[in-house]
Tab-separated table of C-alpha atoms and ligand atoms in Angstrom:
chain	number	residue	atom	x	y	z
J	1	MET	CA	0.101	-0.007	0.167
J	2	ASP	CA	1.551	3.384	-0.780
J	3	VAL	CA	0.878	6.560	0.927
J	4	GLY	CA	-1.705	8.082	-0.915
J	5	GLU	CA	-3.803	5.049	-0.604
J	6	ARG	CA	-3.169	4.539	3.030
J	7	VAL	CA	-4.225	8.346	3.498
J	8	ALA	CA	-7.030	7.674	1.207
J	9	THR	CA	-8.432	4.706	2.930
J	10	ARG	CA	-8.487	6.306	6.459
J	11	ALA	CA	-10.076	9.150	4.876
J	12	ARG	CA	-13.262	6.978	3.461
J	13	SER	CA	-13.369	4.928	6.576
J	14	ARG	CA	-14.459	8.051	8.531
J	15	PHE	CA	-17.473	7.933	6.366
J	16	SER	CA	-19.243	5.370	8.267
J	17	SER	CA	-22.726	5.667	7.065
J	18	ARG	CA	-23.811	2.855	4.585
J	19	LEU	CA	-25.609	5.156	2.637
J	20	HIS	CA	-22.536	6.147	0.611
J	21	GLU	CA	-23.557	3.728	-1.943
J	22	PRO	CA	-24.261	3.697	-5.632
J	23	ARG	CA	-27.983	3.058	-5.474
J	24	THR	CA	-28.790	6.100	-3.253
J	25	ALA	CA	-26.456	8.245	-5.421
J	26	ALA	CA	-28.022	7.011	-8.514
J	27	ILE	CA	-31.814	7.828	-7.321
J	28	LEU	CA	-30.463	11.450	-6.092
J	29	GLY	CA	-28.844	11.780	-9.267
J	30	ILE	CA	-32.032	11.189	-11.110
J	31	ALA	CA	-33.927	13.450	-9.092
J	32	LEU	CA	-31.338	16.341	-9.425
J	33	GLY	CA	-31.074	15.782	-12.975
J	34	VAL	CA	-34.776	16.267	-13.297
J	35	THR	CA	-34.995	19.361	-11.248
J	36	PHE	CA	-31.629	20.887	-12.611
J	37	SER	CA	-32.702	20.208	-16.375
J	38	VAL	CA	-36.407	21.825	-15.622
J	39	CYS	CA	-34.536	25.114	-14.048
J	40	MET	CA	-32.039	25.129	-16.883
J	41	VAL	CA	-34.492	25.268	-19.520
J	42	THR	CA	-37.029	27.670	-17.965
J	43	GLY	CA	-33.660	29.623	-17.154
J	44	LEU	CA	-32.818	30.066	-20.766
J	45	LEU	CA	-36.025	30.837	-21.656
J	46	SER	CA	-36.365	33.598	-19.032
J	47	HIS	CA	-33.067	35.023	-20.156
J	48	VAL	CA	-34.161	35.018	-23.783
J	49	ALA	CA	-37.258	36.719	-22.633
J	50	GLN	CA	-35.139	39.634	-21.046
J	51	ASP	CA	-32.447	39.893	-23.617
J	52	PRO	CA	-33.925	41.559	-26.868
J	53	THR	CA	-31.084	41.146	-28.898
J	54	SER	CA	-31.330	37.360	-28.809
J	55	TRP	CA	-31.859	35.061	-31.882
J	56	PHE	CA	-34.742	33.374	-30.187
J	57	PRO	CA	-38.178	34.955	-31.015
J	58	TRP	CA	-39.881	35.453	-27.935
J	59	PRO	CA	-43.522	35.336	-28.146
J	60	ASN	CA	-45.746	38.001	-26.708
J	61	ARG	CA	-48.476	35.574	-26.095
J	62	PRO	CA	-49.723	33.794	-24.106
J	63	ALA	CA	-49.407	36.670	-21.863
J	64	GLY	CA	-48.469	34.533	-18.594
J	65	LEU	CA	-45.829	32.625	-20.150
J	66	TYR	CA	-42.912	34.143	-18.768
J	67	ARG	CA	-44.720	34.266	-15.345
J	68	VAL	CA	-44.803	30.266	-15.464
J	69	THR	CA	-41.163	29.907	-16.928
J	70	GLN	CA	-39.742	32.591	-14.296
J	71	GLY	CA	-42.132	30.816	-11.408
J	72	VAL	CA	-40.947	27.298	-12.339
J	73	HIS	CA	-37.227	28.526	-12.662
J	74	THR	CA	-36.981	29.910	-9.035
J	75	ILE	CA	-38.973	26.991	-7.463
J	76	THR	CA	-37.043	23.946	-8.989
J	77	GLY	CA	-33.812	26.119	-8.246
J	78	PHE	CA	-34.819	26.377	-4.561
J	79	VAL	CA	-36.105	22.733	-4.595
J	80	SER	CA	-32.716	21.806	-5.978
J	81	ILE	CA	-30.818	22.705	-2.694
J	82	PRO	CA	-31.694	20.002	-0.661
J	83	VAL	CA	-31.440	17.446	-2.988
J	84	LEU	CA	-27.945	18.652	-4.248
J	85	LEU	CA	-26.477	18.687	-0.852
J	86	ALA	CA	-27.834	15.226	-0.047
J	87	LYS	CA	-26.307	13.957	-3.267
J	88	LEU	CA	-23.029	15.434	-2.280
J	89	TRP	CA	-22.769	13.831	0.960
J	90	VAL	CA	-23.860	10.641	-0.369
J	91	VAL	CA	-20.955	11.003	-2.744
J	92	ALA	CA	-18.390	12.682	-0.531
J	93	PRO	CA	-16.257	9.421	-0.110
J	94	LYS	CA	-15.643	9.292	-3.477
J	95	LEU	CA	-13.383	12.417	-3.352
J	96	TRP	CA	-10.906	9.758	-1.786
J	97	ASP	CA	-10.774	7.254	-4.697
J	98	TRP	CA	-7.775	5.750	-5.236
J	99	PRO	CA	-5.912	6.288	-7.638
J	100	PRO	CA	-7.270	9.620	-8.383
J	101	MET	CA	-7.108	8.960	-12.321
J	102	LYS	CA	-7.706	5.269	-13.610
J	103	SER	CA	-7.880	5.933	-17.114
J	104	VAL	CA	-8.177	8.856	-19.838
J	105	ALA	CA	-11.932	8.321	-19.393
J	106	HIS	CA	-11.836	8.422	-15.659
J	107	ALA	CA	-9.508	11.686	-15.678
J	108	LEU	CA	-12.240	13.085	-17.764
J	109	GLU	CA	-15.057	12.488	-15.863
J	110	ARG	CA	-13.505	13.508	-12.484
J	111	ALA	CA	-12.312	16.788	-13.927
J	112	ALA	CA	-15.822	17.585	-15.003
J	113	LEU	CA	-17.095	17.390	-11.387
J	114	LEU	CA	-15.203	20.667	-10.672
J	115	PRO	CA	-17.537	22.557	-12.968
J	116	LEU	CA	-20.383	20.307	-12.197
J	117	VAL	CA	-20.401	20.982	-8.408
J	118	GLY	CA	-18.797	24.256	-8.580
J	119	GLY	CA	-21.214	25.394	-11.498
J	120	GLY	CA	-24.219	23.833	-9.616
J	121	LEU	CA	-23.410	25.385	-6.303
J	122	PHE	CA	-22.729	28.754	-7.662
J	123	MET	CA	-26.122	28.683	-9.599
J	124	LEU	CA	-28.055	28.166	-6.648
J	125	PHE	CA	-26.189	30.385	-4.185
J	126	SER	CA	-26.150	33.182	-6.841
J	127	GLY	CA	-29.951	32.721	-7.691
J	128	VAL	CA	-30.980	32.462	-3.982
J	129	ALA	CA	-28.812	35.707	-3.436
J	130	ASN	CA	-30.444	37.671	-6.164
J	131	VAL	CA	-33.975	36.684	-4.981
J	132	ALA	CA	-33.040	38.014	-1.590
J	133	ARG	CA	-31.565	41.014	-3.187
J	134	TRP	CA	-28.179	40.313	-1.402
J	135	TYR	CA	-25.025	40.925	-3.929
J	136	PRO	CA	-21.971	40.106	-2.021
J	137	TRP	CA	-20.059	40.306	-5.256
J	138	SER	CA	-19.435	43.100	-7.783
J	139	PHE	CA	-20.289	41.224	-11.126
J	140	TYR	CA	-23.426	41.835	-13.094
J	141	PHE	CA	-25.861	39.066	-11.842
J	142	PRO	CA	-27.454	37.885	-15.130
J	143	ALA	CA	-24.650	37.775	-17.321
J	144	ALA	CA	-22.593	35.389	-14.303
J	145	HIS	CA	-25.593	33.323	-13.867
J	146	TYR	CA	-26.049	32.844	-17.680
J	147	VAL	CA	-22.306	32.136	-18.240
J	148	VAL	CA	-22.026	29.628	-15.459
J	149	ALA	CA	-25.222	28.136	-16.632
J	150	TRP	CA	-23.629	27.022	-19.797
J	151	VAL	CA	-20.638	25.432	-17.811
J	152	THR	CA	-22.722	23.744	-15.378
J	153	ILE	CA	-24.852	22.472	-18.340
J	154	GLY	CA	-21.797	20.948	-20.246
J	155	ALA	CA	-20.367	19.321	-17.222
J	156	MET	CA	-23.801	17.913	-16.506
J	157	VAL	CA	-23.870	16.621	-19.977
J	158	ILE	CA	-20.441	14.853	-19.508
J	159	HIS	CA	-21.377	13.580	-15.966
J	160	LEU	CA	-24.632	11.994	-17.298
J	161	GLY	CA	-22.705	10.259	-19.676
J	162	ALA	CA	-20.077	8.929	-17.593
J	163	LYS	CA	-22.640	7.756	-14.823
J	164	ALA	CA	-25.294	6.283	-17.266
J	165	ALA	CA	-24.143	2.862	-16.895
J	166	VAL	CA	-24.087	2.899	-13.444
J	167	VAL	CA	-27.543	4.436	-12.968
J	168	LYS	CA	-28.860	1.605	-15.212
J	169	ALA	CA	-27.335	-1.057	-13.683
J	170	GLU	CA	-28.377	0.180	-10.231
J	171	LEU	CA	-31.928	1.008	-11.217
J	172	PHE	CA	-33.192	-0.550	-14.118
J	173	GLU	CA	-31.451	-4.051	-14.140
J	174	ARG	CA	-32.195	-7.006	-12.306
J	175	ARG	CA	-29.028	-8.409	-10.682
J	176	VAL	CA	-29.405	-12.091	-10.342
J	177	ALA	CA	-27.263	-13.717	-7.923
J	178	GLU	CA	-24.703	-16.017	-8.898
J	179	ILE	CA	-24.604	-17.892	-5.567
J	180	ALA	CA	-27.390	-18.040	-3.059
J	181	PRO	CA	-26.829	-15.217	-0.778
J	182	THR	CA	-26.179	-15.877	3.050
J	183	GLU	CA	-28.663	-14.945	5.791
J	184	ALA	CA	-26.419	-12.415	6.977
J	185	GLU	CA	-26.158	-11.043	3.152
J	186	VAL	CA	-29.956	-10.944	3.071
J	187	THR	CA	-30.465	-9.081	6.445
J	188	THR	CA	-27.719	-6.193	5.553
J	189	THR	CA	-29.631	-5.722	2.214
J	190	ARG	CA	-32.649	-5.330	4.344
J	191	VAL	CA	-31.135	-3.139	6.644
J	192	LEU	CA	-29.858	-0.724	3.728
J	193	ALA	CA	-32.813	-0.694	1.671
J	194	ALA	CA	-34.655	0.607	4.986
J	195	ASP	CA	-32.315	3.085	5.736
J	196	ARG	CA	-32.247	4.560	2.132
J	197	ARG	CA	-36.200	4.599	1.895
J	198	ALA	CA	-35.866	6.888	5.305
J	199	PHE	CA	-32.927	9.087	3.837
J	200	LEU	CA	-34.422	9.614	0.737
J	201	GLY	CA	-37.848	10.167	2.258
J	202	GLY	CA	-36.227	12.740	4.604
J	203	VAL	CA	-34.821	14.352	1.370
J	204	ALA	CA	-38.248	14.113	-0.614
J	205	ALA	CA	-39.863	15.519	2.582
J	206	THR	CA	-37.485	18.565	3.055
J	207	ALA	CA	-37.592	19.547	-0.974
J	208	GLY	CA	-41.446	19.440	-0.508
J	209	VAL	CA	-41.372	22.007	2.396
J	210	VAL	CA	-38.915	23.952	0.343
J	211	PHE	CA	-41.603	23.898	-2.584
J	212	LEU	CA	-44.536	24.938	-0.357
J	213	ALA	CA	-42.401	27.717	1.127
J	214	THR	CA	-41.362	29.447	-2.177
J	215	ALA	CA	-44.182	28.239	-4.586
J	216	GLY	CA	-46.541	30.982	-2.717
J	217	ASN	CA	-44.948	33.351	-4.504
J	218	THR	CA	-46.919	33.225	-7.754
J	219	VAL	CA	-49.247	30.453	-6.710
J	220	THR	CA	-51.702	32.695	-4.624
J	221	PRO	CA	-53.780	29.887	-2.804
J	222	LEU	CA	-50.235	29.004	-1.148
J	223	SER	CA	-49.102	32.554	-0.249
J	224	ASP	CA	-49.937	32.056	3.227
J	225	VAL	CA	-47.432	29.680	3.806
J	226	ALA	CA	-44.762	30.525	1.682
J	227	ALA	CA	-42.075	31.194	4.675
J	228	LEU	CA	-39.434	31.770	2.205
J	229	ALA	CA	-41.576	34.102	-0.466
J	230	GLN	CA	-40.003	37.305	-0.505
J	231	ARG	CA	-43.006	38.651	-2.185
J	232	LYS	CA	-46.467	37.433	-1.349
J	233	PRO	CA	-48.568	37.714	-4.501
J	234	ASN	CA	-51.245	40.039	-3.072
J	235	LEU	CA	-49.147	42.066	-0.493
J	236	GLY	CA	-48.862	45.441	-1.267
J	237	PRO	CA	-50.583	48.621	-2.382
J	238	GLN	CA	-53.744	47.962	-4.575
J	239	GLY	CA	-53.163	43.918	-4.039
J	240	LEU	CA	-49.917	43.690	-6.179
J	241	PRO	CA	-46.098	43.691	-4.746
J	242	VAL	CA	-43.786	46.435	-5.101
J	243	ASN	CA	-40.228	45.896	-6.384
J	244	LYS	CA	-38.722	49.505	-6.360
J	245	SER	CA	-40.748	52.236	-4.413
J	246	ALA	CA	-41.113	55.683	-5.912
J	247	ARG	CA	-38.993	56.851	-2.614
J	248	ASP	CA	-36.163	54.179	-3.564
J	249	ALA	CA	-36.531	55.443	-7.268
J	250	GLY	CA	-36.188	59.110	-6.271
J	251	VAL	CA	-39.108	60.260	-8.367
J	252	ILE	CA	-41.762	61.588	-5.982
J	253	PRO	CA	-41.140	65.256	-6.866
J	254	THR	CA	-41.535	64.702	-10.633
J	255	ALA	CA	-44.158	61.888	-10.615
J	256	THR	CA	-46.307	63.858	-8.010
J	257	SER	CA	-45.755	67.760	-10.163
J	258	ALA	CA	-48.476	69.375	-11.670
J	259	ASP	CA	-46.267	70.158	-14.535
J	260	TYR	CA	-46.077	66.285	-15.423
J	261	ARG	CA	-46.347	65.888	-19.578
J	262	LEU	CA	-45.964	62.431	-21.390
J	263	VAL	CA	-43.938	63.186	-24.360
J	264	ILE	CA	-44.286	61.435	-27.205
J	265	GLU	CA	-41.865	61.214	-30.102
J	266	ALA	CA	-42.402	59.856	-33.369
J	267	ASP	CA	-41.125	60.322	-36.825
J	268	GLY	CA	-39.393	63.785	-35.937
J	269	THR	CA	-42.265	65.377	-33.978
J	270	GLU	CA	-42.865	65.737	-30.506
J	271	ARG	CA	-46.139	66.029	-28.890
J	272	SER	CA	-46.790	66.362	-25.082
J	273	PHE	CA	-49.818	65.291	-23.015
J	274	THR	CA	-51.080	66.385	-19.793
J	275	LEU	CA	-52.895	63.859	-17.361
J	276	THR	CA	-55.927	65.317	-18.049
J	277	GLN	CA	-55.714	64.807	-21.375
J	278	LEU	CA	-54.243	61.138	-21.415
J	279	ARG	CA	-57.270	60.151	-19.169
J	280	ALA	CA	-59.546	61.821	-21.773
J	281	MET	CA	-58.196	59.140	-24.459
J	282	PRO	CA	-59.925	56.206	-25.240
J	283	GLN	CA	-58.898	53.733	-22.580
J	284	ARG	CA	-58.300	49.717	-22.664
J	285	THR	CA	-58.511	47.298	-19.790
J	286	ALA	CA	-56.418	44.483	-19.732
J	287	VAL	CA	-55.559	41.567	-17.078
J	288	LEU	CA	-52.115	41.024	-17.319
J	289	PRO	CA	-49.549	40.099	-14.827
J	290	ILE	CA	-46.330	41.565	-13.450
J	291	ALA	CA	-43.910	38.575	-13.230
J	292	CYS	CA	-40.573	39.511	-11.439
J	293	VAL	CA	-37.130	37.879	-12.458
J	294	GLU	CA	-37.254	36.852	-8.485
J	295	GLY	CA	-39.818	34.457	-9.073
J	296	TRP	CA	-42.846	36.311	-7.691
J	297	SER	CA	-45.879	37.228	-9.854
J	298	THR	CA	-49.550	38.375	-9.514
J	299	SER	CA	-51.999	39.085	-11.955
J	300	ALA	CA	-53.991	42.578	-12.209
J	301	ARG	CA	-56.254	44.355	-13.994
J	302	TRP	CA	-54.745	47.497	-15.888
J	303	ARG	CA	-56.700	50.378	-17.743
J	304	GLY	CA	-55.186	52.602	-19.939
J	305	ILE	CA	-53.858	53.859	-23.283
J	306	SER	CA	-52.930	51.463	-26.087
J	307	VAL	CA	-49.393	52.217	-27.243
J	308	VAL	CA	-50.306	51.283	-30.789
J	309	GLU	CA	-53.378	53.711	-30.793
J	310	LEU	CA	-51.255	56.481	-29.162
J	311	LEU	CA	-48.766	56.354	-31.846
J	312	GLY	CA	-51.553	56.063	-34.748
J	313	LEU	CA	-49.797	52.661	-35.966
J	314	GLU	CA	-53.261	50.443	-35.925
J	315	GLY	CA	-53.324	48.310	-38.919
J	316	THR	CA	-49.584	48.682	-39.610
J	317	ARG	CA	-47.719	45.587	-40.617
J	318	ARG	CA	-44.313	46.884	-40.312
J	319	LYS	CA	-41.633	44.452	-38.870
J	320	ASP	CA	-39.121	47.356	-38.312
J	321	LEU	CA	-40.939	49.012	-35.441
J	322	ARG	CA	-38.978	49.579	-32.222
J	323	VAL	CA	-40.267	51.625	-29.337
J	324	ARG	CA	-38.369	52.770	-26.554
J	325	VAL	CA	-40.061	53.760	-23.063
J	326	GLU	CA	-38.328	56.223	-20.836
J	327	SER	CA	-38.756	56.730	-17.049
J	328	PHE	CA	-38.036	59.944	-15.143
J	329	GLN	CA	-36.272	57.954	-12.696
J	330	LYS	CA	-32.748	59.347	-12.908
J	331	GLY	CA	-30.046	55.958	-13.604
J	332	GLY	CA	-31.030	52.439	-12.557
J	333	ARG	CA	-30.475	49.767	-14.896
J	334	TYR	CA	-34.713	49.149	-15.574
J	335	ASN	CA	-35.470	53.038	-15.938
J	336	HIS	CA	-36.345	52.298	-19.488
J	337	SER	CA	-37.261	49.148	-21.764
J	338	GLU	CA	-37.835	48.600	-25.316
J	339	LEU	CA	-40.833	47.284	-27.576
J	340	ARG	CA	-40.487	44.833	-30.016
J	341	HIS	CA	-42.720	45.422	-33.508
J	342	ASP	CA	-45.208	42.608	-32.097
J	343	GLU	CA	-45.450	44.200	-28.639
J	344	VAL	CA	-45.834	47.578	-30.374
J	345	LEU	CA	-48.991	46.365	-32.688
J	346	ASP	CA	-50.374	44.515	-29.556
J	347	PRO	CA	-53.230	46.272	-28.500
J	348	ASP	CA	-52.986	45.367	-24.747
J	349	THR	CA	-49.603	46.781	-24.835
J	350	LEU	CA	-50.795	49.756	-22.401
J	351	LEU	CA	-49.678	52.990	-20.840
J	352	ALA	CA	-51.850	52.374	-17.782
J	353	LEU	CA	-53.069	54.825	-15.676
J	354	GLU	CA	-55.183	52.652	-13.443
J	355	LEU	CA	-54.732	49.316	-11.424
J	356	ASN	CA	-57.113	47.143	-10.196
J	357	GLY	CA	-60.001	49.922	-10.568
J	358	GLU	CA	-58.115	52.669	-9.082
J	359	GLU	CA	-55.675	55.494	-9.898
J	360	LEU	CA	-52.037	53.996	-10.022
J	361	HIS	CA	-50.406	53.970	-6.941
J	362	LEU	CA	-47.129	56.123	-6.719
J	363	ASP	CA	-45.045	52.971	-5.990
J	364	HIS	CA	-46.670	51.021	-9.106
J	365	GLY	CA	-45.587	53.963	-11.588
J	366	PHE	CA	-48.184	56.831	-11.042
J	367	PRO	CA	-48.829	58.883	-13.306
J	368	VAL	CA	-48.294	56.500	-16.193
J	369	ARG	CA	-46.678	52.732	-16.324
J	370	LEU	CA	-46.128	50.212	-19.227
J	371	ILE	CA	-47.578	47.202	-19.371
J	372	GLY	CA	-47.578	44.714	-21.761
J	373	PRO	CA	-48.018	40.867	-22.318
J	374	ASN	CA	-45.587	38.218	-21.495
J	375	ARG	CA	-42.677	41.030	-20.707
J	376	PRO	CA	-40.518	40.478	-17.888
J	377	GLY	CA	-41.171	42.267	-15.009
J	378	VAL	CA	-37.988	44.401	-15.279
J	379	ASP	CA	-39.335	45.754	-18.730
J	380	GLN	CA	-42.511	46.953	-17.297
J	381	THR	CA	-41.530	50.430	-16.995
J	382	LYS	CA	-42.865	52.610	-14.013
J	383	TRP	CA	-43.250	56.101	-13.918
J	384	VAL	CA	-43.055	56.990	-17.813
J	385	ARG	CA	-41.966	60.165	-19.183
J	386	ARG	CA	-41.220	59.947	-22.628
J	387	VAL	CA	-42.280	57.498	-25.277
J	388	VAL	CA	-40.088	57.247	-28.474
J	389	LEU	CA	-40.836	55.383	-31.968
J	390	LEU	CA	-37.434	54.476	-32.979
K	1	MTE	N1	-38.472	53.021	-13.673
K	1	MTE	C1	-38.591	51.535	-13.060
K	1	MTE	N2	-39.501	50.919	-13.555
K	1	MTE	C2	-39.302	49.416	-12.819
K	1	MTE	C3	-38.568	49.282	-11.996
K	1	MTE	C4	-37.493	50.273	-11.794
K	1	MTE	O1	-36.573	49.725	-10.917
K	1	MTE	N3	-37.492	51.308	-12.502
K	1	MTE	N4	-38.313	47.878	-11.792
K	1	MTE	C5	-39.144	46.777	-12.659
K	1	MTE	C6	-39.344	45.421	-11.978
K	1	MTE	S1	-37.821	44.762	-11.561
K	1	MTE	C7	-40.296	44.841	-11.485
K	1	MTE	S2	-40.584	43.118	-11.090
K	1	MTE	C8	-41.877	45.830	-11.470
K	1	MTE	C9	-42.569	45.642	-10.641
K	1	MTE	O2	-43.692	46.428	-10.725
K	1	MTE	P1	-44.667	46.925	-9.387
K	1	MTE	O3	-43.360	47.362	-8.407
K	1	MTE	O4	-45.290	47.720	-9.849
K	1	MTE	O5	-45.097	45.483	-8.872
K	1	MTE	O6	-41.490	47.237	-12.262
K	1	MTE	C10	-40.587	47.293	-12.967
K	1	MTE	N5	-40.730	48.709	-13.582
K	2	MO	MO1	-38.159	42.777	-11.173
C-alpha cells in the first residue's frame, strides 16, 4: 500500500454510514437531473425573454408565459438545494477514490466534477442571493448566472454520459445472484434498503417543504405558507407587490408634479400630453401579470392607453417598429425598456393609468406605467416620461 492509498483509505473510513453507496447516489442523481434540467430550460427561456438581442423570438402570447417559466425556474432552483446537498453528502467518500485517475475517461469524468459541483453550487447560491437582493459580489448577476449556467450544463452532460451505465445497472437491471446469498447478506441488504428509504424520504420531505415555502410567490393559494417567498402575490398597495418604490427611485417630486407631461416622439415630431388629456383618451382594459425575475408574480387589471393607438400605428404591419419607453427615474438599470414590433402592435400593450380599478399607486408607477403581455417584470417600466418611436 503506498502513502496515497493509505491516506485515502483512512479518509474513506470516516464515512461510516452505509448510505454512501451507488444506488442512493443514482436515485438522487436522477432527481437532481430532473430538477436541474427543468430549472435550466426555464432559466434559458427567461434569459431569452429578457435579452432582446437574442436569436430566439420570444412571443408576446400567451401573456402569462414568462410568469410560468420564471416561477418554475425559481421554484425548481430552490427545491434543488436539499437534493444537491444530499447527493454531495452521499458521494463525498468518492473524493478519496484511489488511484485518483484510472484512465483517460476516468480522469475526464473526475475533471468535469469541478465545474459540475462548483457550477451547481454557484447557480443555486447566486440565484437565492439575487432573490433575496443580497449582492455580496461585484459582477452583473444575469451575465454571470448565464455564463456559469452553460458551464454547468456542459459538465452535467459529461457527468450523465459517464454515469449512465452505473445508473442503468443500479436502477433498471435486476441483479441475479450467482450464488445463493447467506442469511447475513440478506439482512444487510434489507437494513440498507430501509435506511435508504428513510433517508430519501427525508430528502423528499425537505424538498416538499421548500416547494411549499417558495411556490406561494406566484401561486396565490399557497401564499400563506410561503415562508421563503420574499414577495407575497397579494401583499402591497392595490393588491400587488412593489419592486422598487417611488421613494427608492427618487421620483416622488417629478411624479407628483402638476407640470407632468407625457412626451411622445415619433417621426421627428414631439407631442406632449397632460394627465387630464391622457385620461380623456380612449381607454382599454387588460388583465396582465407582473412577473418579476425573482420569481414572484401577480395578475392584475390594468386600464390605460394602447401604445399602438397613441402612436397611430393601428393596421400597420411594419416589422421594423421599435419603441423606447423612458422613465423619469434617473439612473438604475430598469429606468427604460424597449418594445419589439409585435409588442408595439399588440393592443394590450398599455400605458396604464389605473390598476385594479383605482388610479395607479405612486409605487406602481403613477402617473403612467408601461404594462404589456408576456414581458419580464424588469421591462414593465414605471413612471413613464417619454415614449420614442425609433
Ligand atoms: N422605472 C422603473 N420601472 C421599473 C423598475 C424600476 O426599478 N424602475 N423595476 C421593474 C421591476 S424589476 C419589476 S418586477 C416591476 C414591478 O412592478 P411593481 O413594483 O408595480 O409591482 O417594475 C419594473 N419597473
Ligand atoms: Mo423585477
